Tab-separated table of C-alpha atoms and ligand atoms in Angstrom:
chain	number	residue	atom	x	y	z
A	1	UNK	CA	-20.899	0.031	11.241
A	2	UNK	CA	-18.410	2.463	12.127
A	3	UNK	CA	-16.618	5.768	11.696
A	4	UNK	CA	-13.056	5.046	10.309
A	5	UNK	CA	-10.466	7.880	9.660
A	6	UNK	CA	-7.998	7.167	6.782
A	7	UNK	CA	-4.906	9.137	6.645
A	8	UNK	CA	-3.355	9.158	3.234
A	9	UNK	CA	-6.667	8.220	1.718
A	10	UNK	CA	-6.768	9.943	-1.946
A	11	UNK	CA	-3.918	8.278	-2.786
A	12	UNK	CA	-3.661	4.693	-4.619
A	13	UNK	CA	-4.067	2.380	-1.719
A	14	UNK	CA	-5.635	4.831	0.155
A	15	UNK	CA	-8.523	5.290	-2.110
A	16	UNK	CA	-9.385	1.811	-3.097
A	17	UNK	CA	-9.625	1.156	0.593
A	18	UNK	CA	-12.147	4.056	1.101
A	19	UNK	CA	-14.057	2.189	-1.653
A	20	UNK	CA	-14.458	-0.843	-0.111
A	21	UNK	CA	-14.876	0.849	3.245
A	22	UNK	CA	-18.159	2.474	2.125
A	23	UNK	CA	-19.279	-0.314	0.064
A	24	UNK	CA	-19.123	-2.161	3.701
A	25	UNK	CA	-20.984	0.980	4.701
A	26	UNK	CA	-18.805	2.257	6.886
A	27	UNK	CA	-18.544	6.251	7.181
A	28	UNK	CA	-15.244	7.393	6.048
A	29	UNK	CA	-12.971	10.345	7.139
A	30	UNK	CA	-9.912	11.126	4.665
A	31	UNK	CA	-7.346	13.181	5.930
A	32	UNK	CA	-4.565	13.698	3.150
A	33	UNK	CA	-2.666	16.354	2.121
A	34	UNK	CA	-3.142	15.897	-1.981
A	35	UNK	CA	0.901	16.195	-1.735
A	36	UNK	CA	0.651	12.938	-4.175
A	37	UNK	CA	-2.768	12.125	-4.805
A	38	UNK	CA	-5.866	14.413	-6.871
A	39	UNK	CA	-9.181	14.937	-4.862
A	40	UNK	CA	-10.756	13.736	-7.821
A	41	UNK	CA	-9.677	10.117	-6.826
A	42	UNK	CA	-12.143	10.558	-3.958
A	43	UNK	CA	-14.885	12.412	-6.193
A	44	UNK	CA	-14.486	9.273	-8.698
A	45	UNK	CA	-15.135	6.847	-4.849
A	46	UNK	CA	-18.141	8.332	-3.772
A	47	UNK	CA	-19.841	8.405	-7.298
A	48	UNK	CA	-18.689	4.432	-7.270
A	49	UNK	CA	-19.978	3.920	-3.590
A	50	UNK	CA	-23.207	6.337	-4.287
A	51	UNK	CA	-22.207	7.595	-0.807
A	52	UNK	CA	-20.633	10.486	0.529
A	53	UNK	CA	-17.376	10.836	2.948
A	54	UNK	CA	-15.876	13.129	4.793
A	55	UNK	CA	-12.598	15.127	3.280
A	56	UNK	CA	-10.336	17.368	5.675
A	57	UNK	CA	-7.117	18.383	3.794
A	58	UNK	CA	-4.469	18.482	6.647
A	59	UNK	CA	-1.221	17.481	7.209
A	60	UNK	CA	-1.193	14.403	9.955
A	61	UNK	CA	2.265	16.358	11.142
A	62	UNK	CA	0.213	19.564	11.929
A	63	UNK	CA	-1.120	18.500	15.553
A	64	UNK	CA	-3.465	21.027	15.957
A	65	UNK	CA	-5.619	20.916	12.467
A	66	UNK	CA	-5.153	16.743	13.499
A	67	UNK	CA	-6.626	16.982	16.614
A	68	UNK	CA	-9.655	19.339	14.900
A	69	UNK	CA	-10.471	16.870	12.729
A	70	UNK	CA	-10.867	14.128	15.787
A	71	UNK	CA	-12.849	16.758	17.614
A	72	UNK	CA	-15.257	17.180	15.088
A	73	UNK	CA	-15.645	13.399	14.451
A	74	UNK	CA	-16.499	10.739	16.512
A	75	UNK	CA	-13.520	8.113	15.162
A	76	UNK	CA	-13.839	4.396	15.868
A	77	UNK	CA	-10.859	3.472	14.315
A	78	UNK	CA	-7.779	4.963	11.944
A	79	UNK	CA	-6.640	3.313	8.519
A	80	UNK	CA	-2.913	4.951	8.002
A	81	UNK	CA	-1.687	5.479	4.659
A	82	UNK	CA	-0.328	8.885	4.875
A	83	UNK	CA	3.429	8.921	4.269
A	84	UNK	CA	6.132	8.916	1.398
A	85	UNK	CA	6.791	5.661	-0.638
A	86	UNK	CA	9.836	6.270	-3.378
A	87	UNK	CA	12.842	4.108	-2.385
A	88	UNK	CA	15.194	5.619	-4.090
A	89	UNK	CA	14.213	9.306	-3.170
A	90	UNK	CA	14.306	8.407	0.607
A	91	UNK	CA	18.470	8.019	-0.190
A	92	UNK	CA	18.693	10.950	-1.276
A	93	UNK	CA	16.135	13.049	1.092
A	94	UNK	CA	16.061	10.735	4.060
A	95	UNK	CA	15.089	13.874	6.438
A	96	UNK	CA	11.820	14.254	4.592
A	97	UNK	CA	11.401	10.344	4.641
A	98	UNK	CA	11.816	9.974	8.779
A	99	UNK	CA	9.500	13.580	9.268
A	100	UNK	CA	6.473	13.008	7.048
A	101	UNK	CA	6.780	8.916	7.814
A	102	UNK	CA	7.958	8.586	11.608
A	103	UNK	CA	7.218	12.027	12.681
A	104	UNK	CA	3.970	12.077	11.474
A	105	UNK	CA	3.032	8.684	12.772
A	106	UNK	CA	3.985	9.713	16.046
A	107	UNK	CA	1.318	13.074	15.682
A	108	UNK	CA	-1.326	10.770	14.730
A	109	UNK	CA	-0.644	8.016	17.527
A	110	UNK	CA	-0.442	10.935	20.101
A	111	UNK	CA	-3.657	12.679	18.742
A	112	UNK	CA	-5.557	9.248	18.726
A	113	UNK	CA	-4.649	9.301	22.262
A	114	UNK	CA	-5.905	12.364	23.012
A	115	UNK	CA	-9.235	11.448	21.595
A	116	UNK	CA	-9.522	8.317	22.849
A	117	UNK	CA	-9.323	6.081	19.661
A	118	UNK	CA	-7.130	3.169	20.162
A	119	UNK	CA	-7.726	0.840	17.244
A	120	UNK	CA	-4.882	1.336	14.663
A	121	UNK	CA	-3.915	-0.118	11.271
A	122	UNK	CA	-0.905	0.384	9.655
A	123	UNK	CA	0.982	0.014	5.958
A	124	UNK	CA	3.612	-1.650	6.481
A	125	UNK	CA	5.649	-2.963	3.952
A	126	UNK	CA	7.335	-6.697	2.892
A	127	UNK	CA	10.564	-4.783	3.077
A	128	UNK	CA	10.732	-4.429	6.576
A	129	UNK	CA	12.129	-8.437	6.469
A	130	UNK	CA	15.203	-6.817	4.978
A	131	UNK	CA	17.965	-8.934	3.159
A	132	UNK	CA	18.943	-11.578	6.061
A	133	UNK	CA	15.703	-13.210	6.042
A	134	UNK	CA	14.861	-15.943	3.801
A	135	UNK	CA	11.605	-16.158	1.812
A	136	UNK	CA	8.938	-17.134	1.753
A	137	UNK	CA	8.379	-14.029	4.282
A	138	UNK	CA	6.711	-15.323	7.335
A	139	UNK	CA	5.725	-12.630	10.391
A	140	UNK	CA	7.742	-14.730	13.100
A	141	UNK	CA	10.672	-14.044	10.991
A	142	UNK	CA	12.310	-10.819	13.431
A	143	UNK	CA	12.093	-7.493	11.337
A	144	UNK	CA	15.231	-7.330	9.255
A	145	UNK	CA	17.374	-4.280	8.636
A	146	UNK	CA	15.995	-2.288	5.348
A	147	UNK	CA	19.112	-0.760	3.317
A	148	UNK	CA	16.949	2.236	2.676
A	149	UNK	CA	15.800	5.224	4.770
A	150	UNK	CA	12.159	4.451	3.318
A	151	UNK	CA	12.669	0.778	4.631
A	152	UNK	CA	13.697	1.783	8.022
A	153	UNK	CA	10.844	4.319	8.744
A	154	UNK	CA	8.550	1.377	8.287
A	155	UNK	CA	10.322	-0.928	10.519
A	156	UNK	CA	11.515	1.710	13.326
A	157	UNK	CA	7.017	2.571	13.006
A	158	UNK	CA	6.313	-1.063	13.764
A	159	UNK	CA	9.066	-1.077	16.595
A	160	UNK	CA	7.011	2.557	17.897
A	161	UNK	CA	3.716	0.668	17.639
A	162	UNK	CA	4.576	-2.520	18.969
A	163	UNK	CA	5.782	-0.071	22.135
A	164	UNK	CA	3.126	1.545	22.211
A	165	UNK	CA	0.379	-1.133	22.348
A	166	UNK	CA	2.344	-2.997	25.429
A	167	UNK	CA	2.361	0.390	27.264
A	168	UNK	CA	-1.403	1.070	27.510
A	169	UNK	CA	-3.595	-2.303	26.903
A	170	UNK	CA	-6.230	-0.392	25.458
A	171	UNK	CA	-4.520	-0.007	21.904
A	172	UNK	CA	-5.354	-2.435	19.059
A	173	UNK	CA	-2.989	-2.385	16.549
A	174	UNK	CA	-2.068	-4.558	12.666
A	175	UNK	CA	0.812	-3.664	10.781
A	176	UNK	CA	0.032	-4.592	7.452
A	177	UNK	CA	3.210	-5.900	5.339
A	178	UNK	CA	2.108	-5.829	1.665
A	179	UNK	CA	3.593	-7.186	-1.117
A	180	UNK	CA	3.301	-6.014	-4.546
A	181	UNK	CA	0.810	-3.871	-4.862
A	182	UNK	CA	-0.686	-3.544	-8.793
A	183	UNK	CA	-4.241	-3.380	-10.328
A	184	UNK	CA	-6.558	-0.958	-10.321
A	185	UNK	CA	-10.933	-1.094	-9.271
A	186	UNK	CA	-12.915	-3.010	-12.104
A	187	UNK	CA	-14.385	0.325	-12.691
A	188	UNK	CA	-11.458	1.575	-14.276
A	189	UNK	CA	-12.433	4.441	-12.586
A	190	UNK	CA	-9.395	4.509	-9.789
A	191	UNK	CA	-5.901	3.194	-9.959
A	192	UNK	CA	-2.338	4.421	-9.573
A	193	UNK	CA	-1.428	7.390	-10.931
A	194	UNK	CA	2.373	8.296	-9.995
A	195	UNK	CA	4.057	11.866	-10.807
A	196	UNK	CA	6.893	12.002	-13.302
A	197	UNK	CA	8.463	8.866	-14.226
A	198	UNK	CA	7.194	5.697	-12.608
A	199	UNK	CA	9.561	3.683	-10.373
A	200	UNK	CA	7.780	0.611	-9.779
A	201	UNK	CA	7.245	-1.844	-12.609
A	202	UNK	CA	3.174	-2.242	-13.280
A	203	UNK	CA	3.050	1.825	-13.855
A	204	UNK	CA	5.797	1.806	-16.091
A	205	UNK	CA	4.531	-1.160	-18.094
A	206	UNK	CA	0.944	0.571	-18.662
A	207	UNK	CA	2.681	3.771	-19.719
A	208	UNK	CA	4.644	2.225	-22.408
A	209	UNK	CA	0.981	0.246	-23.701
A	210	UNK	CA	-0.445	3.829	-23.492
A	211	UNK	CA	2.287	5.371	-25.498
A	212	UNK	CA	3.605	7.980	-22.637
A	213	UNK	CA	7.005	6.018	-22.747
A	214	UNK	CA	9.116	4.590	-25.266
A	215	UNK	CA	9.725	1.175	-23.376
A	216	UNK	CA	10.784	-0.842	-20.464
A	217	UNK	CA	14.134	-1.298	-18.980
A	218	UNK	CA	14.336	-4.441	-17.282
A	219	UNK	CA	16.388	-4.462	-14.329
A	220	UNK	CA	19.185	-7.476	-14.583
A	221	UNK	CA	18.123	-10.699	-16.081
A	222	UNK	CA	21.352	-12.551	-14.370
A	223	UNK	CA	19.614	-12.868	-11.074
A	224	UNK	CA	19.562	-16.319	-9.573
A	225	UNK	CA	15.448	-17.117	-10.909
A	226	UNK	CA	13.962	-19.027	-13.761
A	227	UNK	CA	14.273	-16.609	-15.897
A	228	UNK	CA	16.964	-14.268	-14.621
A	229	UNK	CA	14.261	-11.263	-13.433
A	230	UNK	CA	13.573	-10.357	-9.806
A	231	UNK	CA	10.452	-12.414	-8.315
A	232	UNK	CA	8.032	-10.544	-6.281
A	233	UNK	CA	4.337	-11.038	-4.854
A	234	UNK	CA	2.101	-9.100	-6.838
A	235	UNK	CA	-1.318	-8.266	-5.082
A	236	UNK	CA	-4.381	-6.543	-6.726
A	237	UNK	CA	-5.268	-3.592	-4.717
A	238	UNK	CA	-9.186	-4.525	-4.606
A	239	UNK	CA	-7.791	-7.593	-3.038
A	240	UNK	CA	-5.547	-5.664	-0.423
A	241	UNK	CA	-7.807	-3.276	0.064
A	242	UNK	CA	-10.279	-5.769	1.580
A	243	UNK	CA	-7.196	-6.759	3.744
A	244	UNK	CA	-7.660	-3.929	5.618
A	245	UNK	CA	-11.604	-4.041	5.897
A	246	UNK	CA	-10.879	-7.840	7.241
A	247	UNK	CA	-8.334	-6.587	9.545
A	248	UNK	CA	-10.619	-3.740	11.180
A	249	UNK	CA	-12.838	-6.721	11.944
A	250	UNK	CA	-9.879	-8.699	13.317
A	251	UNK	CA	-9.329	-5.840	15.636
A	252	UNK	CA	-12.731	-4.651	16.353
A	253	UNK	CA	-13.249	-8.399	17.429
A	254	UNK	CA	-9.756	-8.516	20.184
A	255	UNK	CA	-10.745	-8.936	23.718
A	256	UNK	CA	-7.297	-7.619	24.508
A	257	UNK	CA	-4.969	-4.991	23.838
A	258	UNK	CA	-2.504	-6.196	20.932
A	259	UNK	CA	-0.396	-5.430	18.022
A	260	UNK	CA	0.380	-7.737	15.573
A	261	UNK	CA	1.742	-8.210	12.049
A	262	UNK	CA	-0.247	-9.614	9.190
A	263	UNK	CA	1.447	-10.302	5.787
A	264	UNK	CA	-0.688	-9.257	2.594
A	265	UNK	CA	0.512	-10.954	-0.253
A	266	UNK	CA	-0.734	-13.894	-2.524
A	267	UNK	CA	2.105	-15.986	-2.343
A	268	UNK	CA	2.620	-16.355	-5.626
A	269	UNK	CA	6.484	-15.411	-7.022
A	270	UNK	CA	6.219	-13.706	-10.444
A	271	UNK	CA	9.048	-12.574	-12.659
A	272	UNK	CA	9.791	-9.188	-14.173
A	273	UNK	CA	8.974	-11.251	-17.712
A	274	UNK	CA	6.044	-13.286	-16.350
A	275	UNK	CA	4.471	-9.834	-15.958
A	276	UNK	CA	5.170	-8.295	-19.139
A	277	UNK	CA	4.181	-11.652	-20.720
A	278	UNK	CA	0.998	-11.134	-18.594
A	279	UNK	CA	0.274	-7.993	-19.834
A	280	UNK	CA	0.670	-8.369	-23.321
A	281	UNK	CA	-1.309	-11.643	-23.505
A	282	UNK	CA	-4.220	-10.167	-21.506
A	283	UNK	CA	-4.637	-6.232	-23.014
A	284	UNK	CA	-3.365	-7.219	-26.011
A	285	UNK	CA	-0.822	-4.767	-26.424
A	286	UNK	CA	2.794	-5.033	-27.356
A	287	UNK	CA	5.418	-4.004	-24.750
A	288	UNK	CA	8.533	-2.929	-25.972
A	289	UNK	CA	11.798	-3.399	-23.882
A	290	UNK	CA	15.421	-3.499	-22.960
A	291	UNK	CA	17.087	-5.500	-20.850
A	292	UNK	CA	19.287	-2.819	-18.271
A	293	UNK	CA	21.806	-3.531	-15.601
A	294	UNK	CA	20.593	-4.338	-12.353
A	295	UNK	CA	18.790	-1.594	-10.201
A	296	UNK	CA	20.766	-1.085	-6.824
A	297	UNK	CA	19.293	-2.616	-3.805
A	298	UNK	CA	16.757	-4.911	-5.528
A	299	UNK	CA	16.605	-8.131	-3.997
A	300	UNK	CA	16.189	-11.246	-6.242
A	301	UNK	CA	13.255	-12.621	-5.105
A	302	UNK	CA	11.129	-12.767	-2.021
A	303	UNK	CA	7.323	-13.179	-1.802
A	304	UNK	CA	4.968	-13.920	1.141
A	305	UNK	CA	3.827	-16.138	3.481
A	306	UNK	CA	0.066	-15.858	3.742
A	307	UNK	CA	-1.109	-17.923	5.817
A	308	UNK	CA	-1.602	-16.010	9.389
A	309	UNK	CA	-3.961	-13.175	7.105
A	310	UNK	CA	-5.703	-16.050	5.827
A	311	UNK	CA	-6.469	-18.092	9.042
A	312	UNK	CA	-6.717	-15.001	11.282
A	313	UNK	CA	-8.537	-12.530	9.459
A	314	UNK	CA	-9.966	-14.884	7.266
A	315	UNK	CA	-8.890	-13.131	4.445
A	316	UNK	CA	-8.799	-14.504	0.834
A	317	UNK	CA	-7.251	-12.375	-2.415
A	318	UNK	CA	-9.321	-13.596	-5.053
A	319	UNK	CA	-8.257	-11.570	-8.042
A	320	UNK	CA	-5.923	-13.730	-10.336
A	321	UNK	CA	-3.082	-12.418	-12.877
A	322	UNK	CA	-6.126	-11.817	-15.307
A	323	UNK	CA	-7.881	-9.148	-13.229
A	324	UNK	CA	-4.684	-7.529	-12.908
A	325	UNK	CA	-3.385	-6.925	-15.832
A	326	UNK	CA	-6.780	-6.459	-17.195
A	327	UNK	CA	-7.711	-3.865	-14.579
A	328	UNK	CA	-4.612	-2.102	-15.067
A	329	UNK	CA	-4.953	-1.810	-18.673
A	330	UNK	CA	-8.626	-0.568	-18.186
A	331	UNK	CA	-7.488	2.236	-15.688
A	332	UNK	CA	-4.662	3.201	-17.968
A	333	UNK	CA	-6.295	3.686	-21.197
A	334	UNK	CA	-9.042	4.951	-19.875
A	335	UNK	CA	-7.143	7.621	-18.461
A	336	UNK	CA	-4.220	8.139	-20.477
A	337	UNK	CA	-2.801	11.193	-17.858
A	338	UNK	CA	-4.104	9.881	-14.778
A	339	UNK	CA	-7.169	12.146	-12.917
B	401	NAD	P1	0.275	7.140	-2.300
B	401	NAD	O1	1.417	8.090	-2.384
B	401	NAD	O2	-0.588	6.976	-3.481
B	401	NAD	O3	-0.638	7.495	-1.044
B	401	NAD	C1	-0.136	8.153	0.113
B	401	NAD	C2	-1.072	9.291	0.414
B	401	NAD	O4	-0.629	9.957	1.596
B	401	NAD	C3	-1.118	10.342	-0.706
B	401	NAD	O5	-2.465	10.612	-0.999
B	401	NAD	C4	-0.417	11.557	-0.103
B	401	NAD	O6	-0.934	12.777	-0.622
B	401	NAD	C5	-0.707	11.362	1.378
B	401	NAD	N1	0.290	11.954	2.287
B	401	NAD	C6	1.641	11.826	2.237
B	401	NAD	N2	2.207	12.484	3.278
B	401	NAD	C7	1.178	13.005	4.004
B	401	NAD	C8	1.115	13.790	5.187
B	401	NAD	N3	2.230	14.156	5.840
B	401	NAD	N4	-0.102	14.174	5.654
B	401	NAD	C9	-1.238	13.805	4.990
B	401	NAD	N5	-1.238	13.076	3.869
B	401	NAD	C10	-0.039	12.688	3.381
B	401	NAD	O7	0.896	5.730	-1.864
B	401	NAD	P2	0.232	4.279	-1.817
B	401	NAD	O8	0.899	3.444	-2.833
B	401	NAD	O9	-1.233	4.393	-1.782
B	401	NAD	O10	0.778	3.797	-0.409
B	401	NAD	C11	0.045	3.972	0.794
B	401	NAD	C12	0.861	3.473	1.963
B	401	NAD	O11	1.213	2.103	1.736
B	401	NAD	C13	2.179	4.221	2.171
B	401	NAD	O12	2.394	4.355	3.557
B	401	NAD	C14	3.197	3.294	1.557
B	401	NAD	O13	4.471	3.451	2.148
B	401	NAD	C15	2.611	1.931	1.889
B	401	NAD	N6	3.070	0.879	0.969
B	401	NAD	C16	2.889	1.028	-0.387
B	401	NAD	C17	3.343	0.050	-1.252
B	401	NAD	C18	3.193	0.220	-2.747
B	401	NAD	O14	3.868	-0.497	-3.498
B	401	NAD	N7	2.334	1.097	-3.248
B	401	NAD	C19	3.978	-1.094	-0.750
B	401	NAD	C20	4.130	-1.224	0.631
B	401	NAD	C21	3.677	-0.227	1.488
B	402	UDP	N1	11.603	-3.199	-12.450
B	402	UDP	C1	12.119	-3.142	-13.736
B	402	UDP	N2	11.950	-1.992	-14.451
B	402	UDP	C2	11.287	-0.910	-13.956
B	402	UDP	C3	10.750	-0.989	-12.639
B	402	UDP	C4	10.947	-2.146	-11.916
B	402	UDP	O1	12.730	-4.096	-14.221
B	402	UDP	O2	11.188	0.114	-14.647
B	402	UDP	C5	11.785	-4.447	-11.678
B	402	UDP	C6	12.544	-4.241	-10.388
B	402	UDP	O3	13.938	-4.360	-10.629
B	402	UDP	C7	11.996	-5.371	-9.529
B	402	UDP	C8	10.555	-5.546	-10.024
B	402	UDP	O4	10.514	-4.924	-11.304
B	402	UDP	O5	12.699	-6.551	-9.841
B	402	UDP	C9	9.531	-4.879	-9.119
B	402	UDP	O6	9.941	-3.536	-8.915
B	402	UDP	P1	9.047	-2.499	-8.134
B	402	UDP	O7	9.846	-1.229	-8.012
B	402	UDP	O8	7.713	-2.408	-8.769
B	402	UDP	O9	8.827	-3.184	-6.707
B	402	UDP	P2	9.918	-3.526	-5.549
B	402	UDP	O10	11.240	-3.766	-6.197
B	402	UDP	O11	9.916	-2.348	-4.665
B	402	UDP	O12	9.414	-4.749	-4.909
């Protein structure tokens, strides 16, 4: 077992990750910030786990409180989730998008160094394939050119790490792309709680079922699909969370320096409607909505590729369409407000 330091870890990712971390009984170090995520997230993990972790609530861009935490902590390997995730913010405060994501990924890869710890995962994201490739997404597709400033962080880190791991063969490094990210534990206990208005589709959909919003716009129904909505690859976090437990074995198992790419997705395409259909049918609540012009940017359809995660870190998503809407609508009503 091992000592693993997760950046970012309260947050929704984050903290289903530190879950499954400690139910692997690994020791856990979060290092977050709380600037979008509740400490209680990681009060609700360790009563799940019925273990304890390690909290230090630092900014990965402040070097020195970094490296304190690495001093103090004998770190086998990093988990990073720490960053900023709203697309269409990052247009309009790209500064804050390239410090907290690129800057700050830079601190952490330098402090790692410092202490020795060379084995490195990263969130990535699908959108790093940007517009020119073709889906399904497959990782020897090159990295495309993201239209947003939240895009390119992710795909100028993966250029960073990529240099990185060729210049000193003792790095081990995955940049995990996910897809859709929705779901929450089975607990109901943890899930995704975003500030303000949601921007991403499962949040929104829960928070009309819980009454917190009138209803759903649905953004362009004239796209080129079977039913005119977007098509994405919707993962459940439990399932992408042990993605990243099966990738720290991948990399705890390399003989060799490396860095590679790992897609995280089910590679399954799923409208806009086959989602709300989803959700009604499975928490048996009515979701009211609107049909709205297209959101810039959005890309009709792309999904993943699967296959390298699967073969190489043997990794299978199990949860099906079920889970996810039912896990969502567990999390949501049981916690109307979030933490
Ligand atoms: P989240 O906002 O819930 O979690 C990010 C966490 O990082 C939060 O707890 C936040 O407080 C912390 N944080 C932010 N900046 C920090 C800093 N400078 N120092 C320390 N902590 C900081 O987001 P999430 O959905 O859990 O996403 C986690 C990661 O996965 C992000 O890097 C995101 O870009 C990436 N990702 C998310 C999705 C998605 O749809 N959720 C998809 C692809 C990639
Ligand atoms: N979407 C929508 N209404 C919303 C939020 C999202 O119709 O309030 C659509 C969006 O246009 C896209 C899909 O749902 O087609 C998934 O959007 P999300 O933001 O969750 O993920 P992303 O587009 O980043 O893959």
């Amino acid at each position: 077992m091992a000592k693993i330091l997760v950046t970012g870890g309260a947050g929704y990712i984050g903290s289903h990750t530190v879950l499954a971390l400690l139910n692997k009984g690994h020791q856990v170090v979060v290092v977050d910030n709380l600037f979008n995520a509740s400490y209680e997230s990681l009060v609700r993990v360790q009563k799940l786990a019925n273990k304890s972790l390690t909290f230090a609530e630092v900014d990965i861009r402040d070097k020195a409180a970094l490296s304190q935490v690495f001093a103090q902590e004998s770190v086998d390997a990093v988990i990073h989730f720490a960053g900023l995730k709203a697309v269409g913010e990052s247009v309009q405060k790209p500064l804050a998008y390239y410090q907290n994501n690129v800057e700050g990924t830079l601190t952490l890869v330098e402090v790692m160094k410092q202490h020795q710890c060379y084995h490195l995962v990263f969130s990535s994201s699908a959108t790093v394939y940007g517009e020119a490739n073709q889906p399904p997404y497959i990782e020897t597709q090159p990295l495309g050119n993201p239209t947003s400033p939240y895009g390119k962080t992710k795909a100028m880190v993966e250029q960073i790490l990529m240099d990185v791991a060729a210049s000193d063969q003792r790095f081990k490094i995955t940049n995990l792309r996910y897809f859709n990210p929705i779901g929450a534990d089975i607990s109901g206990d943890i899930g995704e709680d975003p500030n303000g208005i949601p921007n991403n589709l499962m949040p929104f959909v829960a928070q009309v079922a819980v009454g917190k919003r009138e209803k759903l716009a649905i953004f362009g129904d004239d796209y080129p699909t079977k039913d005119g909505t977007c098509l994405r690859d919707y993962i459940h976090v439990s399932d992408l969370a042990q993605g990243h437990v099966d990738a720290l074995n991948w990399l705890f198992n390399q003989q060799e320096g490396c860095c590679e790419a790992f897609n995280l997705g089910t590679g399954d395409p799923l409208s806009v409607l086959d989602i709300v259909r989803g959700f009604e049918q499975y928490s048996e609540q009515k979701i009211a909505f609107e049909i709205a012009p297209r959101r810039s940017g959005d890309l009709p359809a792309f999904w993943a590729d699967s296959d390298k995660a699967r073969s190489q870190l043997q990794w299978t998503p199990v949860k099906t369409l079920q889970d996810m809407m039912v896990d969502t609508w567990r999390w949501q009503s049981k916690n109307p407000n979030g933490y």
